[in-house]
Coordinates of C-alpha atoms and ligand atoms in Angstrom, one line a residue:
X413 CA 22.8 -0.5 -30.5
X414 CA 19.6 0.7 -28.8
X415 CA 20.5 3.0 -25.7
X416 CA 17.9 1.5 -23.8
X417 CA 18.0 -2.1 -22.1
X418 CA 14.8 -4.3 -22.8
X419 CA 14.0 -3.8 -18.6
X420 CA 13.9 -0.2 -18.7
X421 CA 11.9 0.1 -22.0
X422 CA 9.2 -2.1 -20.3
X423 CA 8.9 -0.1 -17.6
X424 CA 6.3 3.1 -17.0
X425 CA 6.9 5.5 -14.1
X426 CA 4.7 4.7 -11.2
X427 CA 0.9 5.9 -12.2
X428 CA 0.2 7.2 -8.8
X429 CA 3.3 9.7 -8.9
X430 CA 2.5 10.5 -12.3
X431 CA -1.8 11.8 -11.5
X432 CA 0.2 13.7 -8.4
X433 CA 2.4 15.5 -10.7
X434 CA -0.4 16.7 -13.6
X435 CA -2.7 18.0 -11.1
X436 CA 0.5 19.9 -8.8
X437 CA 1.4 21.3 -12.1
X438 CA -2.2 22.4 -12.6
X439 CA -2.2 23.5 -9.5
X440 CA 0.9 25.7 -9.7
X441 CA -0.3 27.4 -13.1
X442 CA -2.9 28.7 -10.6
X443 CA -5.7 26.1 -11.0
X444 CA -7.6 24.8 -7.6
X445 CA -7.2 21.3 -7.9
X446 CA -8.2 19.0 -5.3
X447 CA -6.7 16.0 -5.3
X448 CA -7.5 12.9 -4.2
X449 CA -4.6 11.1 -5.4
X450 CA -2.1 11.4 -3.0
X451 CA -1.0 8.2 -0.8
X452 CA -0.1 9.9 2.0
X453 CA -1.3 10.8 5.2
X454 CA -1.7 14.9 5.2
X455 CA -0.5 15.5 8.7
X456 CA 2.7 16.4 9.8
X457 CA 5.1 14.0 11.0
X458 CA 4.6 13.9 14.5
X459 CA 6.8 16.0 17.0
X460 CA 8.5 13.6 18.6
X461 CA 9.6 12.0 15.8
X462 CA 11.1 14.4 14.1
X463 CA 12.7 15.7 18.0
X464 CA 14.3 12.3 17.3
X465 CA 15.6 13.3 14.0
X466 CA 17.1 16.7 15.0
X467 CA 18.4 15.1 18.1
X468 CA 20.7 12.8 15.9
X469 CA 22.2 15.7 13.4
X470 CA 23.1 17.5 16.2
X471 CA 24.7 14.5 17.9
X472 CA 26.6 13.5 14.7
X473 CA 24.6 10.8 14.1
X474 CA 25.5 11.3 10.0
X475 CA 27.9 8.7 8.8
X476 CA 27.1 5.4 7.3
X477 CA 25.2 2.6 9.6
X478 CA 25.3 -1.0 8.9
X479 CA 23.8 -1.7 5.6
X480 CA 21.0 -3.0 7.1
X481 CA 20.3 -0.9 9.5
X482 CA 21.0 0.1 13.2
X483 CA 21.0 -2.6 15.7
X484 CA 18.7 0.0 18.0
X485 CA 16.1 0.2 15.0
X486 CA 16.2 -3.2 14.5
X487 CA 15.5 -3.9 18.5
X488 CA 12.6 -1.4 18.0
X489 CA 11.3 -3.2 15.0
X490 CA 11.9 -7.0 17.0
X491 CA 9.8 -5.2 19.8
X492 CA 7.2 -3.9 17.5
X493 CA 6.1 -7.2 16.1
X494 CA 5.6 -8.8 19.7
X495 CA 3.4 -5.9 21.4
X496 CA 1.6 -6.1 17.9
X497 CA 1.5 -9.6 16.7
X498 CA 3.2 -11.8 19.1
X499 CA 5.7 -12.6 16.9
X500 CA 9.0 -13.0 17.9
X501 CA 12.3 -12.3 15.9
X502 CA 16.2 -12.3 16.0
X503 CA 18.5 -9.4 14.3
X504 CA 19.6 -11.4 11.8
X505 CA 15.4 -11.8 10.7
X506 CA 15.2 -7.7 10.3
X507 CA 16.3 -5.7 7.3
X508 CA 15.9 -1.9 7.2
X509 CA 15.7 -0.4 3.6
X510 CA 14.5 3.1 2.2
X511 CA 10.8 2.7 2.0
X512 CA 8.7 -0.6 2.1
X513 CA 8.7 0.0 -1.3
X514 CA 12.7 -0.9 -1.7
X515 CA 12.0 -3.4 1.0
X516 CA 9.4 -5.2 -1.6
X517 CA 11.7 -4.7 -4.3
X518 CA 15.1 -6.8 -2.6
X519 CA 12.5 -9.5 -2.0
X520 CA 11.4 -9.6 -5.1
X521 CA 15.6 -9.7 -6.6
X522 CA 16.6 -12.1 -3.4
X523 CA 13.8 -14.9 -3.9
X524 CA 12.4 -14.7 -7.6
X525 CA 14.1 -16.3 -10.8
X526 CA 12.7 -16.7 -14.5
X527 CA 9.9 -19.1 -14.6
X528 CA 8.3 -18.4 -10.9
X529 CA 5.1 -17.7 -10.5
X530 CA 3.9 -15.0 -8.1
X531 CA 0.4 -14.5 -7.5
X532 CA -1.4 -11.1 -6.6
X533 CA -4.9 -10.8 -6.0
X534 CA -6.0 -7.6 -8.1
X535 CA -7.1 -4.8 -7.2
X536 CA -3.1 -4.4 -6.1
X537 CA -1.0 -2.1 -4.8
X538 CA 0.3 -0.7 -8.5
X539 CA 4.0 -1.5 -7.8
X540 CA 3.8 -5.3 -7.2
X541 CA 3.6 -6.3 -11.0
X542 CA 6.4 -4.6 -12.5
X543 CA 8.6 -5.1 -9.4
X544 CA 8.1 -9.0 -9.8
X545 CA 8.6 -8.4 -13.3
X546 CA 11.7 -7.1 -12.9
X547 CA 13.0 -9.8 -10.6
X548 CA 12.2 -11.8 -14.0
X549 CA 8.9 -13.6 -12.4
X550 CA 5.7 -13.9 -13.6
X551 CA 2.8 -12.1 -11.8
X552 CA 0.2 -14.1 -11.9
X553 CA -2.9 -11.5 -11.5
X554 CA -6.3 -13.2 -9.7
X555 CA -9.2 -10.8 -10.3
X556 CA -11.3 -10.8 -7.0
X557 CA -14.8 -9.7 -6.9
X558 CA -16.2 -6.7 -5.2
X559 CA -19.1 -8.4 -3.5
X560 CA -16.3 -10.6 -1.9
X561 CA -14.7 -7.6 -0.7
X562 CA -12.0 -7.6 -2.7
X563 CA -11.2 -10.8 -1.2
X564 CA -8.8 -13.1 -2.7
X565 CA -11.0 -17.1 -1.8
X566 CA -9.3 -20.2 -1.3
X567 CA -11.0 -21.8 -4.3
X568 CA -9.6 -18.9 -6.5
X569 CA -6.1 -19.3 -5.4
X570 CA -6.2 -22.8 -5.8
X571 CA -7.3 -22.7 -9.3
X572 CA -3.9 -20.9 -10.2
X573 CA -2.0 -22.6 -8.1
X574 CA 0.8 -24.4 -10.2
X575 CA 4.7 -26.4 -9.6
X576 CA 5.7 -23.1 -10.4
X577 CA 4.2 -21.1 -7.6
X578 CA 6.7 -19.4 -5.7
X579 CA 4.3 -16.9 -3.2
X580 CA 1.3 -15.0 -2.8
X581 CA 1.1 -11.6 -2.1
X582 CA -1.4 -10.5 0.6
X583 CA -1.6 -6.7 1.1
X584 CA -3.9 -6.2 4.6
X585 CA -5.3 -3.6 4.6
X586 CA -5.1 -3.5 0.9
X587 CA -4.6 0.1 -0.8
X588 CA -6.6 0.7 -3.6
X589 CA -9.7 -1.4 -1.8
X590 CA -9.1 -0.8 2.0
X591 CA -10.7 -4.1 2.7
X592 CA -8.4 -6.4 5.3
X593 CA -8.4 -10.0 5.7
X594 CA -9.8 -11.8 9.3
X595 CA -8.2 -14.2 11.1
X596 CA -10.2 -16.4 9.8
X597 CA -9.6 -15.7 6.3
X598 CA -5.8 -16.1 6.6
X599 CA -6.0 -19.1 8.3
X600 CA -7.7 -20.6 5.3
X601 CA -4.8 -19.4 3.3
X602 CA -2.3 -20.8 5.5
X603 CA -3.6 -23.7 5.2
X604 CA -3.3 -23.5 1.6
X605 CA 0.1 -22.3 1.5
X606 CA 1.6 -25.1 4.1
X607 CA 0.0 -28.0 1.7
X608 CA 0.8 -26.7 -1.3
X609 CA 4.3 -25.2 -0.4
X610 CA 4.6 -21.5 -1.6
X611 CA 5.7 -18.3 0.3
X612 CA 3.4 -15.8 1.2
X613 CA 4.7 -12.2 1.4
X614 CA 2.6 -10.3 3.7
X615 CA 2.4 -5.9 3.2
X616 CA 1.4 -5.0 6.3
X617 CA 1.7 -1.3 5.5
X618 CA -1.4 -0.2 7.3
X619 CA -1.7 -2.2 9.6
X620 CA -2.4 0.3 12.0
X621 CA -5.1 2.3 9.8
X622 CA -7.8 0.3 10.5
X623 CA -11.4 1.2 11.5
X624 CA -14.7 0.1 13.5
X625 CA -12.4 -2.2 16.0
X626 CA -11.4 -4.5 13.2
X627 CA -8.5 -6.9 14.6
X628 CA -5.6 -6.9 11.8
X629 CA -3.9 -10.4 11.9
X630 CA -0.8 -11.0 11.0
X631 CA -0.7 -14.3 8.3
X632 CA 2.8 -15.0 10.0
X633 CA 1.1 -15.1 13.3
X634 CA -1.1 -17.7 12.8
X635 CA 2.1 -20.4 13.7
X636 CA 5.6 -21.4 13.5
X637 CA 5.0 -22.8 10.3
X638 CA 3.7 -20.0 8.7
X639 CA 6.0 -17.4 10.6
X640 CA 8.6 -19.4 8.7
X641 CA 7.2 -19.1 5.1
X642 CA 6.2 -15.3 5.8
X643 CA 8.1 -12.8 4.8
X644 CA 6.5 -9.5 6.5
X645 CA 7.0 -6.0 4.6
X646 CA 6.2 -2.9 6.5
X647 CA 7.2 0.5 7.0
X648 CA 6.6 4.1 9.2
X649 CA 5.3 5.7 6.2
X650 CA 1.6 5.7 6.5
X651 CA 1.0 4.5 10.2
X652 CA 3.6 7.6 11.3
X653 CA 2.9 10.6 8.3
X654 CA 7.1 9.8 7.4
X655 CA 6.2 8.8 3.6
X656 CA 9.7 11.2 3.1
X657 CA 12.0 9.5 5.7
X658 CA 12.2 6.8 3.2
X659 CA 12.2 3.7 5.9
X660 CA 11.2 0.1 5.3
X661 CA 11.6 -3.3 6.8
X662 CA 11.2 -6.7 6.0
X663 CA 11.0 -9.7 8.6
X664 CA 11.8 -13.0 7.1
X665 CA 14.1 -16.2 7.3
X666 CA 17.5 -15.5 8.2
X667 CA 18.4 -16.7 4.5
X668 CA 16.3 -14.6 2.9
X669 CA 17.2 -11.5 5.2
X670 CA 20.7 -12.2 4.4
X671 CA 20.5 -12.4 0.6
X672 CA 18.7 -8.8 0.6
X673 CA 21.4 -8.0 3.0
X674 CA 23.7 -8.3 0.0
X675 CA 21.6 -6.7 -2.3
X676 CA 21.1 -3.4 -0.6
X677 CA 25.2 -3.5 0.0
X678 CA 25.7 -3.2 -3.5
X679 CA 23.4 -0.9 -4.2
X680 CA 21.7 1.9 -2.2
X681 CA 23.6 0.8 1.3
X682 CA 22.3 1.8 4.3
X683 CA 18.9 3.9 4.8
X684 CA 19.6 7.4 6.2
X685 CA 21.1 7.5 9.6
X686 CA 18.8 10.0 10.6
X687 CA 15.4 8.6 9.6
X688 CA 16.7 5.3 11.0
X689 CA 16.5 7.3 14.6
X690 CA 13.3 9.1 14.0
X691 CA 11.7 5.8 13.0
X692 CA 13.1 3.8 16.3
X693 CA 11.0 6.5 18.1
X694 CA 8.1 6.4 16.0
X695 CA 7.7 2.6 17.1
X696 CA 8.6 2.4 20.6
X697 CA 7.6 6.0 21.5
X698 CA 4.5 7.5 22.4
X699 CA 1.4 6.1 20.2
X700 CA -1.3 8.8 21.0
X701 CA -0.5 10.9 17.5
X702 CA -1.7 8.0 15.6
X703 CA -4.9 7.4 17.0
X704 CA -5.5 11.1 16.4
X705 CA -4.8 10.3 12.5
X706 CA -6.5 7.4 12.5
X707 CA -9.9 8.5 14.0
X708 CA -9.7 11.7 11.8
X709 CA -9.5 8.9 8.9
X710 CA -12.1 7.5 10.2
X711 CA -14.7 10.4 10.3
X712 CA -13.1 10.8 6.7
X713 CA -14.1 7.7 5.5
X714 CA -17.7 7.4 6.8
X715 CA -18.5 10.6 4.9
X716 CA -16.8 9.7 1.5
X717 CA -18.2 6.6 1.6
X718 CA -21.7 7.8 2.1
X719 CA -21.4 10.4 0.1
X720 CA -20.5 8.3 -2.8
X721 CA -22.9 5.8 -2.3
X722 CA -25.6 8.4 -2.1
X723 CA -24.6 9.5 -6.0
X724 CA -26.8 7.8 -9.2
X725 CA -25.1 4.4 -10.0
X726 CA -22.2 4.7 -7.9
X727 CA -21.3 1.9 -5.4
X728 CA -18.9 2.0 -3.1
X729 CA -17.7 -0.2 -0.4
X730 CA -16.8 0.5 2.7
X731 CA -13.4 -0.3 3.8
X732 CA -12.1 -1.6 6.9
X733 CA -8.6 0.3 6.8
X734 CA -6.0 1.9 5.0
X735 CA -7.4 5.2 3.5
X736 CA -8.7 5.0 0.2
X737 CA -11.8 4.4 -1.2
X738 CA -12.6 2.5 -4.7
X739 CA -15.5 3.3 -5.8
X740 CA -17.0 1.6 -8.9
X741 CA -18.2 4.3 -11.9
X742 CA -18.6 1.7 -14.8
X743 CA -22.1 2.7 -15.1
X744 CA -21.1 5.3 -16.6
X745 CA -18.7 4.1 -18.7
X746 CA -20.4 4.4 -22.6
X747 CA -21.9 7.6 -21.7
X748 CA -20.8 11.0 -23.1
X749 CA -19.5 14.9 -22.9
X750 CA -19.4 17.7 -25.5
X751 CA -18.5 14.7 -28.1
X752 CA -16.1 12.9 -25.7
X753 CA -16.8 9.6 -24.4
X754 CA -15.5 7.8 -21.0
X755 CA -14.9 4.5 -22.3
X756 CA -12.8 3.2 -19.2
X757 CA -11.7 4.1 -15.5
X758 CA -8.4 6.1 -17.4
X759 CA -10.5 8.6 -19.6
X760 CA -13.0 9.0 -16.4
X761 CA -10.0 10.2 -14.4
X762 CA -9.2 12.2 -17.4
X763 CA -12.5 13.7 -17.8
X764 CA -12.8 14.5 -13.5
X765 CA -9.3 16.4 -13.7
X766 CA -10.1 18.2 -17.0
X767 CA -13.6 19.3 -16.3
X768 CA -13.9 19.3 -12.2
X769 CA -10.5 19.8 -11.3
X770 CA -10.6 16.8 -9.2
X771 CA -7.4 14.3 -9.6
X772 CA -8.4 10.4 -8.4
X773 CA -6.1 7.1 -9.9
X774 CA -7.9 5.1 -12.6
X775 CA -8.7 2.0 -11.3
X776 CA -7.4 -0.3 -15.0
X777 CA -3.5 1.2 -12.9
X778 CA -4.5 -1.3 -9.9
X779 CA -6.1 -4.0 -12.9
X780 CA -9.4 -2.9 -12.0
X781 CA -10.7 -0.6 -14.6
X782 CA -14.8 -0.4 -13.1
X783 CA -13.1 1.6 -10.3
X784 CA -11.3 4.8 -9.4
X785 CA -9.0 4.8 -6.2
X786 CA -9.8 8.2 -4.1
X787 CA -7.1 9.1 -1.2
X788 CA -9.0 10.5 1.8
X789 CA -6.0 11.4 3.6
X790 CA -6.6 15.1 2.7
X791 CA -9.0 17.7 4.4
X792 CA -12.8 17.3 5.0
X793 CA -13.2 20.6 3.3
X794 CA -11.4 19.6 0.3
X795 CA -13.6 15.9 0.2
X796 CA -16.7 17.9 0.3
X797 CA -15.9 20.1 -2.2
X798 CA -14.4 17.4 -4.6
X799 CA -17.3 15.4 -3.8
X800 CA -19.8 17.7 -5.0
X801 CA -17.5 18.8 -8.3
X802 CA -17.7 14.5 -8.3
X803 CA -21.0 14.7 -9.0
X804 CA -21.4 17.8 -10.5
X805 CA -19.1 16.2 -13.4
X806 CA -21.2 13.0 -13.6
X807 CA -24.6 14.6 -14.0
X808 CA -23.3 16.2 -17.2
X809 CA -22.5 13.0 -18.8
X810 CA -25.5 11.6 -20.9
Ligands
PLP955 N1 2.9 -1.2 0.2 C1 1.8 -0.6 -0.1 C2 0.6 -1.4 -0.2 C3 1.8 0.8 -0.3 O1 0.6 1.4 -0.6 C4 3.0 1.5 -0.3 C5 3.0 3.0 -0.6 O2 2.2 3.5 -1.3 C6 4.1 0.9 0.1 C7 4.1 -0.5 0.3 C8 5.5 1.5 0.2 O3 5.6 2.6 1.0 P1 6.9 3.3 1.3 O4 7.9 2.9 0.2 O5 6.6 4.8 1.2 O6 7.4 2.9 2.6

């Protein structure tokens, strides 16, 4: 009898937690690390929020909600998607779970079965592969080319389009890459969708971490049609600095909604009452704290991405949100130090903690191996520095 079932042995722990780990061990063995892995904003969850919070603990506010969350979070969330995207939905369209990340995962269990197909334009958000997997689909990965920013086109999609295609996945603004789809863009793929019948599940994560006046679009937006075959992820965690209140939500078809209803009864229940609170006021409440985060991002991003570009055989582009960069190192992939050689985006990553003490995520974890992912949602200090041990590392390599 093997102790293990067949799921869990295919199953790694999330590379991204896992580079965080190594270089906060480092770092508590007394080594200065700077890490670029985190995905995380590194400000403080802003005060009113968390005023919210302690408001509701010493209310009471402590027992079990509805599964699926509070009717006043799910009127904030309603009220959310029509300032934002003019979209308009009913309660019974709104699930609340512990993290867009659980949100993703009851999707995946409520609307895939063996033999689907689910297509995700790589470089992807590491999660999405083995969370369709474990709903028993297929991911079907679409390599997209850098000089298209990252961009899934609607001649690639339709050359792996098949009976068997049950969605698309469309992460804009897209972490590793940051790049974001246009309006344009998306109505291409709606078009595509419509005609050829698939769902399209829309991460709209960071949404609101977007730079330079770029409009985000919602692919649900674009009509009634589309609205209907969208089912919308999203979350506080990035747009709000909450990535430990563990809240979620997915808008979708009553149907769908309802069957992931059923799935988070049997298993986690509802998401804690007290985050539930602190996120209704991180929606409707004041909005000034994340402009603050965002333009800090922003003067972030300009300088990483310069600063990057500005290193021997380095390229990087420049994203339009979210707050990662991906640069691509494979030029010097084949070359060597002190005997060992960086064959591949997971030996470089090995080779910048080991010998700079700088921790980014291989790029093969996001099925892009020319690339590293870099989080800049740490201090400009600490992206200088890590920049220059960046290329200090790299000009020892021959
Ligand atoms: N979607 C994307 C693209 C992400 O990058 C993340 C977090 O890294 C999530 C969803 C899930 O976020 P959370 O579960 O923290 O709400």
């Amino acid at each position: 009898m093997s102790v293990l079932s067949n799921r869990a042995k295919g199953l790694r722990s999330s590379p991204t937690l896992a580079i965080n780990a190594k270089a906060k061990s480092m770092q508590a063995q007394g080594v200065h690390v700077i890490s670029f892995g985190a995905g995380e904003p590194d400000f403080d969850t802003p005060k009113n929020i968390k005023e919210a919070a302690k408001k509701a603990i010493d209310e009471g506010f402590t027992k079990y909600t509805p599964v699926g969350g509070i009717d006043e979070l799910k009127e904030a969330i309603i009220k959310k998607f029509q300032r934002d995207s003019a979209l308009t939905y009913k309660r019974s369209e709104i699930l609340v779970s512990c993290g867009g990340k659980h949100s993703f995962y009851n999707l995946a269990q409520a609307i895939f079965d063996q033999g689907d197909e689910v297509i995700i334009p790589a470089p992807y958000w590491v999660s999405y592969p083995p969370m369709v997997a474990l709903a028993n689909a297929t991911p079907v990965i679409v390599e997209t080319k850098e000089t298209n920013e990252f961009k899934i086109t609607p001649r690639e999609l339709e050359e792996v389009l098949t009976p068997k295609t049950k969605a698309l996945i469309i992460n804009s603004p897209c972490n590793p890459t940051g790049s974001a789809y246009t309006r344009k863009e998306l109505e291409k793929i709606a078009d595509i969708a419509i005609s050829r019948n698939f769902f399209v599940i829309s991460d709209e994560i960071y949404e609101k971490i977007v730079y330079d006046g770029f409009e985000f679009t919602s692919i649900a937006s674009l009509s009634e049609e589309m609205r209907k075959r969208t089912i919308i992820v999203h979350g506080v965690a990035k747009t709000y600095a909450m990535t430990g209140w563990r809240i979620g939500y997915t808008a979708g078809s009553e149907e769908i909604i309802s069957a992931m209803n059923n799935i988070q009864s049997q298993s986690t229940s509802n998401p804690t009452s007290i985050a539930q609170k602190a996120a209704v006021e991180a929606l409707i409440g004041q909005q000034n704290e994340v402009e603050k985060m965002v333009s800090a991002f922003g003067q972030r991003r300009n300088y990483i991405v310069d600063r990057l570009n500005q290193i021997d055989e380095v390229s990087c582009y420049k994203p339009v949100g979210a707050f990662y960069v991906f640069p691509n190192f494979s030029r010097y992939y084949g070359k060597s130090y002190k005997g060992k050689k960086i064959g591949d985006s997971t030996v470089l990553a090995e080779y910048f903690l080991d010998v700079a003490r700088v921790a980014v995520v291989p790029g093969v974890e996001f099925g892009a191996d020319p690339f590293e992912r870099l989080s800049y949602a740490t201090s400009m200090e600490d992206i200088m520095e890590g920049l220059n041990r960046i290329e200090e590392a790299l000009n020892k390599l021959a």
